[in-house]
Amino acid sequence: MANDTIKLELEVPGDDFTRAGEASSTVKGMLKKLGFSPNVVRKVAIAMYEGEINMVIHGGGGQITVEISPESGVSMSLVDHGPGIPNIELAMQEGWSTAPDSVRNLGFGAGMGLPNMKKYSDEMEILSEVGVGTTVNMKVHLA
Amino acid sequence: MTVREVQKILNATLLCGEDALDAQVRTSCGSDMMSDVLAFVKDQSVLLTGLLNSQVVRTAEMMDMVCIVFVRGKTPDQSVVDLAKARGIAVMATRYRMFTACGLLYEQGLKGGCESDGE
């Protein structure tokens, strides 16, 4: 594995649910090729995928920046310019969701997205301002 | 249990993934809510669902699942099957409803693999 940090910038379209997950799929494929352990690959893939789904459902799409370091792990920054999260503590509770029934019919909106992201990442912070947007930073360590 | 055995037990129609028929399946998960599926990572799982969109395949892909079974006689669009094929995931459709399909696999020894279920 090369020692250089790889930086990826990925666009998440906000108007096409069928394409949600493409960015996470791209990153997962790259991590596998780079030789990261299956556990690290899966943790990154699931945490990022849940975040990507949230960006499409709630945030109107956005940008994801991924930094892959063979020494320290994988950092992800997911940025949207959606409505923001009024109460982050509440949003972190399992089962809490503001998603409409139309989203639940698609298999999401069970209130597990943010808890899953916290579960599978080793570090996570949410920065959100109502009316401005949300940034979620996550990191998955190598060990 | 192999994917081939899952197909036989559920009397299912294979939609793609002939190459994966001999792959081992160790645990199973049945849900229409993908975030619930994503909450329980298990190796070499089969996913049973009545949901038909592409995010079923994405969820299976992120979790390294080897097989998706669509229950209640439903079949997805070809685009969903094609996505699974490109990811090497076997896809099949069974006429059994969710409860029965899960029960048949459980009866043959396939468990959920969750400690909270006492397994």
PDB file of C-alpha atoms in Angstrom:
ATOM      1  CA  MET A   1       0.000   0.000   0.000  1.00  0.00           C
ATOM      2  CA  ALA A   2       1.406   3.443  -0.873  1.00  0.00           C
ATOM      3  CA  ASN A   3       2.040   5.805   2.029  1.00  0.00           C
ATOM      4  CA  ASP A   4       0.516   8.886   0.438  1.00  0.00           C
ATOM      5  CA  THR A   5      -2.851  10.218   1.562  1.00  0.00           C
ATOM      6  CA  ILE A   6      -5.467  10.048  -1.172  1.00  0.00           C
ATOM      7  CA  LYS A   7      -8.131  12.754  -1.302  1.00  0.00           C
ATOM      8  CA  LEU A   8     -11.445  12.217  -3.089  1.00  0.00           C
ATOM      9  CA  GLU A   9     -14.172  14.778  -3.804  1.00  0.00           C
ATOM     10  CA  LEU A  10     -17.552  13.239  -4.591  1.00  0.00           C
ATOM     11  CA  GLU A  11     -20.806  14.895  -5.610  1.00  0.00           C
ATOM     12  CA  VAL A  12     -24.076  13.536  -4.220  1.00  0.00           C
ATOM     13  CA  PRO A  13     -27.034  14.423  -6.439  1.00  0.00           C
ATOM     14  CA  GLY A  14     -30.052  15.438  -4.396  1.00  0.00           C
ATOM     15  CA  ASP A  15     -32.783  14.617  -6.847  1.00  0.00           C
ATOM     16  CA  ASP A  16     -32.140  10.975  -7.722  1.00  0.00           C
ATOM     17  CA  PHE A  17     -32.733   8.364  -5.022  1.00  0.00           C
ATOM     18  CA  THR A  18     -31.720   5.530  -7.334  1.00  0.00           C
ATOM     19  CA  ARG A  19     -28.178   6.962  -7.514  1.00  0.00           C
ATOM     20  CA  ALA A  20     -27.807   7.349  -3.755  1.00  0.00           C
ATOM     21  CA  GLY A  21     -24.969   5.122  -2.632  1.00  0.00           C
ATOM     22  CA  GLU A  22     -22.808   5.525  -5.724  1.00  0.00           C
ATOM     23  CA  ALA A  23     -20.247   7.629  -3.869  1.00  0.00           C
ATOM     24  CA  SER A  24     -20.026   5.090  -1.033  1.00  0.00           C
ATOM     25  CA  SER A  25     -19.719   2.276  -3.548  1.00  0.00           C
ATOM     26  CA  THR A  26     -16.825   4.086  -5.265  1.00  0.00           C
ATOM     27  CA  VAL A  27     -14.984   4.591  -1.984  1.00  0.00           C
ATOM     28  CA  LYS A  28     -15.609   1.019  -0.876  1.00  0.00           C
ATOM     29  CA  GLY A  29     -14.165  -0.301  -4.133  1.00  0.00           C
ATOM     30  CA  MET A  30     -11.107   1.909  -3.793  1.00  0.00           C
ATOM     31  CA  LEU A  31     -10.429   0.851  -0.191  1.00  0.00           C
ATOM     32  CA  LYS A  32     -10.665  -2.810  -1.177  1.00  0.00           C
ATOM     33  CA  LYS A  33      -8.208  -2.272  -4.021  1.00  0.00           C
ATOM     34  CA  LEU A  34      -5.832  -0.443  -1.690  1.00  0.00           C
ATOM     35  CA  GLY A  35      -5.793  -3.462   0.598  1.00  0.00           C
ATOM     36  CA  PHE A  36      -7.545  -2.121   3.696  1.00  0.00           C
ATOM     37  CA  SER A  37      -8.909  -4.791   6.053  1.00  0.00           C
ATOM     38  CA  PRO A  38     -12.497  -6.001   5.393  1.00  0.00           C
ATOM     39  CA  ASN A  39     -13.571  -4.623   8.774  1.00  0.00           C
ATOM     40  CA  VAL A  40     -12.298  -1.113   8.009  1.00  0.00           C
ATOM     41  CA  VAL A  41     -13.764  -1.222   4.502  1.00  0.00           C
ATOM     42  CA  ARG A  42     -17.174  -2.240   5.794  1.00  0.00           C
ATOM     43  CA  LYS A  43     -17.216   0.320   8.614  1.00  0.00           C
ATOM     44  CA  VAL A  44     -16.391   3.132   6.185  1.00  0.00           C
ATOM     45  CA  ALA A  45     -18.878   1.867   3.593  1.00  0.00           C
ATOM     46  CA  ILE A  46     -21.817   1.625   5.997  1.00  0.00           C
ATOM     47  CA  ALA A  47     -21.142   4.897   7.841  1.00  0.00           C
ATOM     48  CA  MET A  48     -20.706   6.780   4.570  1.00  0.00           C
ATOM     49  CA  TYR A  49     -23.683   5.115   2.902  1.00  0.00           C
ATOM     50  CA  GLU A  50     -26.028   6.069   5.748  1.00  0.00           C
ATOM     51  CA  GLY A  51     -24.701   9.614   5.541  1.00  0.00           C
ATOM     52  CA  GLU A  52     -25.120   9.696   1.783  1.00  0.00           C
ATOM     53  CA  ILE A  53     -28.722   8.509   2.091  1.00  0.00           C
ATOM     54  CA  ASN A  54     -29.366  11.253   4.665  1.00  0.00           C
ATOM     55  CA  MET A  55     -27.909  13.856   2.298  1.00  0.00           C
ATOM     56  CA  VAL A  56     -30.330  12.764  -0.437  1.00  0.00           C
ATOM     57  CA  ILE A  57     -33.390  12.372   1.820  1.00  0.00           C
ATOM     58  CA  HIS A  58     -32.939  15.457   3.992  1.00  0.00           C
ATOM     59  CA  GLY A  59     -30.202  17.666   2.565  1.00  0.00           C
ATOM     60  CA  GLY A  60     -30.930  17.951  -1.147  1.00  0.00           C
ATOM     61  CA  GLY A  61     -27.569  16.383  -1.992  1.00  0.00           C
ATOM     62  CA  GLY A  62     -24.125  17.847  -1.399  1.00  0.00           C
ATOM     63  CA  GLN A  63     -20.432  17.031  -1.407  1.00  0.00           C
ATOM     64  CA  ILE A  64     -18.392  14.327   0.301  1.00  0.00           C
ATOM     65  CA  THR A  65     -14.659  14.654   0.831  1.00  0.00           C
ATOM     66  CA  VAL A  66     -12.762  11.503   1.735  1.00  0.00           C
ATOM     67  CA  GLU A  67      -9.144  11.341   2.863  1.00  0.00           C
ATOM     68  CA  ILE A  68      -7.593   7.909   2.826  1.00  0.00           C
ATOM     69  CA  SER A  69      -4.402   7.465   4.803  1.00  0.00           C
ATOM     70  CA  PRO A  70      -2.687   4.077   4.973  1.00  0.00           C
ATOM     71  CA  GLU A  71      -1.290   5.111   8.350  1.00  0.00           C
ATOM     72  CA  SER A  72      -4.136   6.788  10.220  1.00  0.00           C
ATOM     73  CA  GLY A  73      -7.328   5.589   8.535  1.00  0.00           C
ATOM     74  CA  VAL A  74     -10.186   7.122   6.596  1.00  0.00           C
ATOM     75  CA  SER A  75     -11.720  10.557   7.200  1.00  0.00           C
ATOM     76  CA  MET A  76     -15.036  11.585   5.667  1.00  0.00           C
ATOM     77  CA  SER A  77     -16.674  14.991   5.547  1.00  0.00           C
ATOM     78  CA  LEU A  78     -20.266  15.064   4.326  1.00  0.00           C
ATOM     79  CA  VAL A  79     -21.614  18.537   3.583  1.00  0.00           C
ATOM     80  CA  ASP A  80     -25.145  19.501   2.572  1.00  0.00           C
ATOM     81  CA  HIS A  81     -26.985  22.807   2.347  1.00  0.00           C
ATOM     82  CA  GLY A  82     -30.332  21.448   3.447  1.00  0.00           C
ATOM     83  CA  PRO A  83     -32.629  22.613   6.272  1.00  0.00           C
ATOM     84  CA  GLY A  84     -30.227  21.672   9.094  1.00  0.00           C
ATOM     85  CA  ILE A  85     -30.918  19.691  12.282  1.00  0.00           C
ATOM     86  CA  PRO A  86     -32.704  21.719  15.011  1.00  0.00           C
ATOM     87  CA  ASN A  87     -31.961  19.255  17.844  1.00  0.00           C
ATOM     88  CA  ILE A  88     -28.923  17.047  17.268  1.00  0.00           C
ATOM     89  CA  GLU A  89     -29.324  15.192  20.576  1.00  0.00           C
ATOM     90  CA  LEU A  90     -32.838  14.156  19.596  1.00  0.00           C
ATOM     91  CA  ALA A  91     -31.743  13.227  16.077  1.00  0.00           C
ATOM     92  CA  MET A  92     -29.120  10.874  17.529  1.00  0.00           C
ATOM     93  CA  GLN A  93     -31.727   8.788  19.355  1.00  0.00           C
ATOM     94  CA  GLU A  94     -32.501   5.446  17.753  1.00  0.00           C
ATOM     95  CA  GLY A  95     -35.963   5.506  16.233  1.00  0.00           C
ATOM     96  CA  TRP A  96     -36.246   9.292  16.026  1.00  0.00           C
ATOM     97  CA  SER A  97     -36.951  10.416  12.467  1.00  0.00           C
ATOM     98  CA  THR A  98     -38.434  13.370  10.642  1.00  0.00           C
ATOM     99  CA  ALA A  99     -38.580  11.479   7.350  1.00  0.00           C
ATOM    100  CA  PRO A 100     -42.005  11.412   5.655  1.00  0.00           C
ATOM    101  CA  ASP A 101     -43.859   8.188   4.831  1.00  0.00           C
ATOM    102  CA  SER A 102     -42.677   8.485   1.220  1.00  0.00           C
ATOM    103  CA  VAL A 103     -39.117   7.924   2.455  1.00  0.00           C
ATOM    104  CA  ARG A 104     -40.145   5.061   4.750  1.00  0.00           C
ATOM    105  CA  ASN A 105     -41.719   3.370   1.748  1.00  0.00           C
ATOM    106  CA  LEU A 106     -38.243   3.403   0.184  1.00  0.00           C
ATOM    107  CA  GLY A 107     -36.785   1.495   3.147  1.00  0.00           C
ATOM    108  CA  PHE A 108     -35.272   4.369   5.115  1.00  0.00           C
ATOM    109  CA  GLY A 109     -36.434   6.868   7.733  1.00  0.00           C
ATOM    110  CA  ALA A 110     -36.462   4.366  10.608  1.00  0.00           C
ATOM    111  CA  GLY A 111     -34.416   6.708  12.765  1.00  0.00           C
ATOM    112  CA  MET A 112     -31.327   4.509  12.556  1.00  0.00           C
ATOM    113  CA  GLY A 113     -29.181   6.546  10.147  1.00  0.00           C
ATOM    114  CA  LEU A 114     -27.260   8.790  12.542  1.00  0.00           C
ATOM    115  CA  PRO A 115     -27.002   6.094  15.274  1.00  0.00           C
ATOM    116  CA  ASN A 116     -25.600   3.693  12.672  1.00  0.00           C
ATOM    117  CA  MET A 117     -23.083   6.308  11.528  1.00  0.00           C
ATOM    118  CA  LYS A 118     -21.932   6.754  15.122  1.00  0.00           C
ATOM    119  CA  LYS A 119     -21.803   2.991  15.634  1.00  0.00           C
ATOM    120  CA  TYR A 120     -19.589   2.286  12.631  1.00  0.00           C
ATOM    121  CA  SER A 121     -17.287   5.309  12.820  1.00  0.00           C
ATOM    122  CA  ASP A 122     -14.625   5.717  15.498  1.00  0.00           C
ATOM    123  CA  GLU A 123     -15.028   9.491  15.650  1.00  0.00           C
ATOM    124  CA  MET A 124     -18.024  11.564  14.609  1.00  0.00           C
ATOM    125  CA  GLU A 125     -19.079  15.194  14.913  1.00  0.00           C
ATOM    126  CA  ILE A 126     -22.174  16.933  13.576  1.00  0.00           C
ATOM    127  CA  LEU A 127     -22.148  20.628  12.782  1.00  0.00           C
ATOM    128  CA  SER A 128     -25.560  21.928  11.810  1.00  0.00           C
ATOM    129  CA  GLU A 129     -27.318  25.254  11.508  1.00  0.00           C
ATOM    130  CA  VAL A 130     -31.017  25.515  10.767  1.00  0.00           C
ATOM    131  CA  GLY A 131     -31.570  27.038   7.350  1.00  0.00           C
ATOM    132  CA  VAL A 132     -27.886  26.747   6.397  1.00  0.00           C
ATOM    133  CA  GLY A 133     -27.030  23.037   6.265  1.00  0.00           C
ATOM    134  CA  THR A 134     -25.269  20.171   7.951  1.00  0.00           C
ATOM    135  CA  THR A 135     -21.712  18.873   8.002  1.00  0.00           C
ATOM    136  CA  VAL A 136     -20.937  15.433   9.390  1.00  0.00           C
ATOM    137  CA  ASN A 137     -17.288  14.556   9.956  1.00  0.00           C
ATOM    138  CA  MET A 138     -16.427  10.931  10.593  1.00  0.00           C
ATOM    139  CA  LYS A 139     -13.247   8.958  10.963  1.00  0.00           C
ATOM    140  CA  VAL A 140     -12.560   5.237  10.899  1.00  0.00           C
ATOM    141  CA  HIS A 141      -9.273   4.151  12.466  1.00  0.00           C
ATOM    142  CA  LEU A 142      -7.154   1.322  11.143  1.00  0.00           C
ATOM    143  CA  ALA A 143      -6.930  -0.678  14.356  1.00  0.00           C
TER     144      ALA A 143
ATOM    145  CA  MET B   1     -25.747 -23.550   3.977  1.00  0.00           C
ATOM    146  CA  THR B   2     -25.065 -22.533   0.371  1.00  0.00           C
ATOM    147  CA  VAL B   3     -26.941 -20.049  -1.818  1.00  0.00           C
ATOM    148  CA  ARG B   4     -28.056 -23.057  -3.861  1.00  0.00           C
ATOM    149  CA  GLU B   5     -29.641 -24.607  -0.770  1.00  0.00           C
ATOM    150  CA  VAL B   6     -31.399 -21.322   0.035  1.00  0.00           C
ATOM    151  CA  GLN B   7     -32.863 -21.356  -3.468  1.00  0.00           C
ATOM    152  CA  LYS B   8     -34.025 -24.946  -3.049  1.00  0.00           C
ATOM    153  CA  ILE B   9     -35.561 -24.453   0.404  1.00  0.00           C
ATOM    154  CA  LEU B  10     -37.492 -21.395  -0.756  1.00  0.00           C
ATOM    155  CA  ASN B  11     -38.355 -22.902  -4.142  1.00  0.00           C
ATOM    156  CA  ALA B  12     -37.040 -19.629  -5.533  1.00  0.00           C
ATOM    157  CA  THR B  13     -36.375 -18.418  -9.065  1.00  0.00           C
ATOM    158  CA  LEU B  14     -32.798 -17.292  -9.588  1.00  0.00           C
ATOM    159  CA  LEU B  15     -32.660 -13.874 -11.296  1.00  0.00           C
ATOM    160  CA  CYS B  16     -28.868 -13.530 -11.344  1.00  0.00           C
ATOM    161  CA  GLY B  17     -25.767 -14.899  -9.666  1.00  0.00           C
ATOM    162  CA  GLU B  18     -25.236 -18.427 -10.953  1.00  0.00           C
ATOM    163  CA  ASP B  19     -21.570 -17.983 -10.106  1.00  0.00           C
ATOM    164  CA  ALA B  20     -22.484 -17.407  -6.459  1.00  0.00           C
ATOM    165  CA  LEU B  21     -24.626 -20.532  -6.002  1.00  0.00           C
ATOM    166  CA  ASP B  22     -21.913 -22.388  -4.104  1.00  0.00           C
ATOM    167  CA  ALA B  23     -21.118 -19.436  -1.835  1.00  0.00           C
ATOM    168  CA  GLN B  24     -21.642 -20.093   1.872  1.00  0.00           C
ATOM    169  CA  VAL B  25     -24.420 -18.306   3.745  1.00  0.00           C
ATOM    170  CA  ARG B  26     -23.929 -18.184   7.520  1.00  0.00           C
ATOM    171  CA  THR B  27     -26.632 -15.809   8.780  1.00  0.00           C
ATOM    172  CA  SER B  28     -29.869 -14.260   7.583  1.00  0.00           C
ATOM    173  CA  CYS B  29     -31.782 -11.027   7.973  1.00  0.00           C
ATOM    174  CA  GLY B  30     -35.377 -10.248   6.972  1.00  0.00           C
ATOM    175  CA  SER B  31     -36.523  -6.622   6.758  1.00  0.00           C
ATOM    176  CA  ASP B  32     -38.038  -3.945   4.561  1.00  0.00           C
ATOM    177  CA  MET B  33     -36.172  -1.241   6.470  1.00  0.00           C
ATOM    178  CA  MET B  34     -32.633  -0.957   5.159  1.00  0.00           C
ATOM    179  CA  SER B  35     -31.316   0.996   8.146  1.00  0.00           C
ATOM    180  CA  ASP B  36     -32.364  -1.868  10.405  1.00  0.00           C
ATOM    181  CA  VAL B  37     -30.406  -4.210   8.151  1.00  0.00           C
ATOM    182  CA  LEU B  38     -27.388  -1.904   8.285  1.00  0.00           C
ATOM    183  CA  ALA B  39     -27.470  -1.927  12.084  1.00  0.00           C
ATOM    184  CA  PHE B  40     -26.564  -5.613  12.281  1.00  0.00           C
ATOM    185  CA  VAL B  41     -23.394  -6.498  10.430  1.00  0.00           C
ATOM    186  CA  LYS B  42     -22.859 -10.189   9.906  1.00  0.00           C
ATOM    187  CA  ASP B  43     -20.589 -12.048   7.566  1.00  0.00           C
ATOM    188  CA  GLN B  44     -21.905 -13.862   4.531  1.00  0.00           C
ATOM    189  CA  SER B  45     -25.540 -13.067   5.077  1.00  0.00           C
ATOM    190  CA  VAL B  46     -28.640 -13.487   2.983  1.00  0.00           C
ATOM    191  CA  LEU B  47     -31.124 -10.602   2.952  1.00  0.00           C
ATOM    192  CA  LEU B  48     -34.846 -11.323   2.652  1.00  0.00           C
ATOM    193  CA  THR B  49     -36.982  -8.323   1.754  1.00  0.00           C
ATOM    194  CA  GLY B  50     -40.190  -7.176   0.114  1.00  0.00           C
ATOM    195  CA  LEU B  51     -38.607  -3.859  -0.883  1.00  0.00           C
ATOM    196  CA  LEU B  52     -37.778  -3.679  -4.573  1.00  0.00           C
ATOM    197  CA  ASN B  53     -35.603  -0.607  -5.157  1.00  0.00           C
ATOM    198  CA  SER B  54     -31.899  -0.286  -5.912  1.00  0.00           C
ATOM    199  CA  GLN B  55     -31.058   0.597  -2.314  1.00  0.00           C
ATOM    200  CA  VAL B  56     -31.651  -3.035  -1.373  1.00  0.00           C
ATOM    201  CA  VAL B  57     -28.673  -3.937  -3.549  1.00  0.00           C
ATOM    202  CA  ARG B  58     -26.619  -1.005  -2.222  1.00  0.00           C
ATOM    203  CA  THR B  59     -27.330  -2.117   1.350  1.00  0.00           C
ATOM    204  CA  ALA B  60     -26.321  -5.693   0.543  1.00  0.00           C
ATOM    205  CA  GLU B  61     -23.206  -4.396  -1.202  1.00  0.00           C
ATOM    206  CA  MET B  62     -22.083  -2.259   1.760  1.00  0.00           C
ATOM    207  CA  MET B  63     -22.520  -5.238   4.095  1.00  0.00           C
ATOM    208  CA  ASP B  64     -20.809  -7.790   1.844  1.00  0.00           C
ATOM    209  CA  MET B  65     -23.988  -9.869   1.658  1.00  0.00           C
ATOM    210  CA  VAL B  66     -23.914 -12.724  -0.810  1.00  0.00           C
ATOM    211  CA  CYS B  67     -27.603 -13.160  -1.641  1.00  0.00           C
ATOM    212  CA  ILE B  68     -30.871 -11.192  -1.797  1.00  0.00           C
ATOM    213  CA  VAL B  69     -34.247 -12.949  -1.720  1.00  0.00           C
ATOM    214  CA  PHE B  70     -37.329 -10.995  -2.771  1.00  0.00           C
ATOM    215  CA  VAL B  71     -40.370 -12.409  -0.972  1.00  0.00           C
ATOM    216  CA  ARG B  72     -44.122 -12.461  -1.662  1.00  0.00           C
ATOM    217  CA  GLY B  73     -43.649 -13.267  -5.346  1.00  0.00           C
ATOM    218  CA  LYS B  74     -42.240  -9.832  -6.121  1.00  0.00           C
ATOM    219  CA  THR B  75     -39.573  -9.278  -8.746  1.00  0.00           C
ATOM    220  CA  PRO B  76     -37.540  -6.072  -9.087  1.00  0.00           C
ATOM    221  CA  ASP B  77     -36.807  -4.058 -12.235  1.00  0.00           C
ATOM    222  CA  GLN B  78     -34.069  -5.370 -14.473  1.00  0.00           C
ATOM    223  CA  SER B  79     -31.898  -2.375 -13.472  1.00  0.00           C
ATOM    224  CA  VAL B  80     -31.918  -3.633  -9.869  1.00  0.00           C
ATOM    225  CA  VAL B  81     -30.958  -7.141 -10.996  1.00  0.00           C
ATOM    226  CA  ASP B  82     -28.202  -5.713 -13.219  1.00  0.00           C
ATOM    227  CA  LEU B  83     -26.763  -3.726 -10.309  1.00  0.00           C
ATOM    228  CA  ALA B  84     -26.648  -6.881  -8.166  1.00  0.00           C
ATOM    229  CA  LYS B  85     -25.074  -8.837 -11.013  1.00  0.00           C
ATOM    230  CA  ALA B  86     -22.333  -6.221 -11.359  1.00  0.00           C
ATOM    231  CA  ARG B  87     -21.606  -6.573  -7.631  1.00  0.00           C
ATOM    232  CA  GLY B  88     -21.529 -10.392  -7.699  1.00  0.00           C
ATOM    233  CA  ILE B  89     -24.623 -10.728  -5.499  1.00  0.00           C
ATOM    234  CA  ALA B  90     -27.091 -13.550  -6.190  1.00  0.00           C
ATOM    235  CA  VAL B  91     -30.729 -12.461  -6.500  1.00  0.00           C
ATOM    236  CA  MET B  92     -33.774 -14.719  -6.295  1.00  0.00           C
ATOM    237  CA  ALA B  93     -37.527 -14.423  -5.914  1.00  0.00           C
ATOM    238  CA  THR B  94     -39.763 -16.687  -3.831  1.00  0.00           C
ATOM    239  CA  ARG B  95     -43.533 -16.881  -3.613  1.00  0.00           C
ATOM    240  CA  TYR B  96     -43.334 -17.401   0.153  1.00  0.00           C
ATOM    241  CA  ARG B  97     -44.184 -14.469   2.377  1.00  0.00           C
ATOM    242  CA  MET B  98     -41.552 -12.994   4.665  1.00  0.00           C
ATOM    243  CA  PHE B  99     -42.523 -14.871   7.832  1.00  0.00           C
ATOM    244  CA  THR B 100     -42.724 -18.226   6.092  1.00  0.00           C
ATOM    245  CA  ALA B 101     -39.520 -17.721   4.091  1.00  0.00           C
ATOM    246  CA  CYS B 102     -37.570 -16.782   7.238  1.00  0.00           C
ATOM    247  CA  GLY B 103     -39.124 -19.716   9.113  1.00  0.00           C
ATOM    248  CA  LEU B 104     -38.192 -22.228   6.442  1.00  0.00           C
ATOM    249  CA  LEU B 105     -34.554 -21.112   6.457  1.00  0.00           C
ATOM    250  CA  TYR B 106     -34.442 -21.023  10.275  1.00  0.00           C
ATOM    251  CA  GLU B 107     -35.870 -24.516  10.416  1.00  0.00           C
ATOM    252  CA  GLN B 108     -33.001 -25.696   8.239  1.00  0.00           C
ATOM    253  CA  GLY B 109     -30.428 -24.194  10.587  1.00  0.00           C
ATOM    254  CA  LEU B 110     -29.862 -20.674   9.271  1.00  0.00           C
ATOM    255  CA  LYS B 111     -29.879 -18.235  12.211  1.00  0.00           C
ATOM    256  CA  GLY B 112     -29.923 -14.462  12.612  1.00  0.00           C
ATOM    257  CA  GLY B 113     -26.483 -14.453  14.146  1.00  0.00           C
ATOM    258  CA  CYS B 114     -27.351 -11.850  16.787  1.00  0.00           C
ATOM    259  CA  GLU B 115     -26.284 -12.306  20.410  1.00  0.00           C
ATOM    260  CA  SER B 116     -29.425 -10.451  21.495  1.00  0.00           C
ATOM    261  CA  ASP B 117     -31.470 -13.284  19.962  1.00  0.00           C
ATOM    262  CA  GLY B 118     -29.672 -15.754  22.202  1.00  0.00           C
ATOM    263  CA  GLU B 119     -27.906 -17.390  19.251  1.00  0.00           C
TER     264      GLU B 119
END
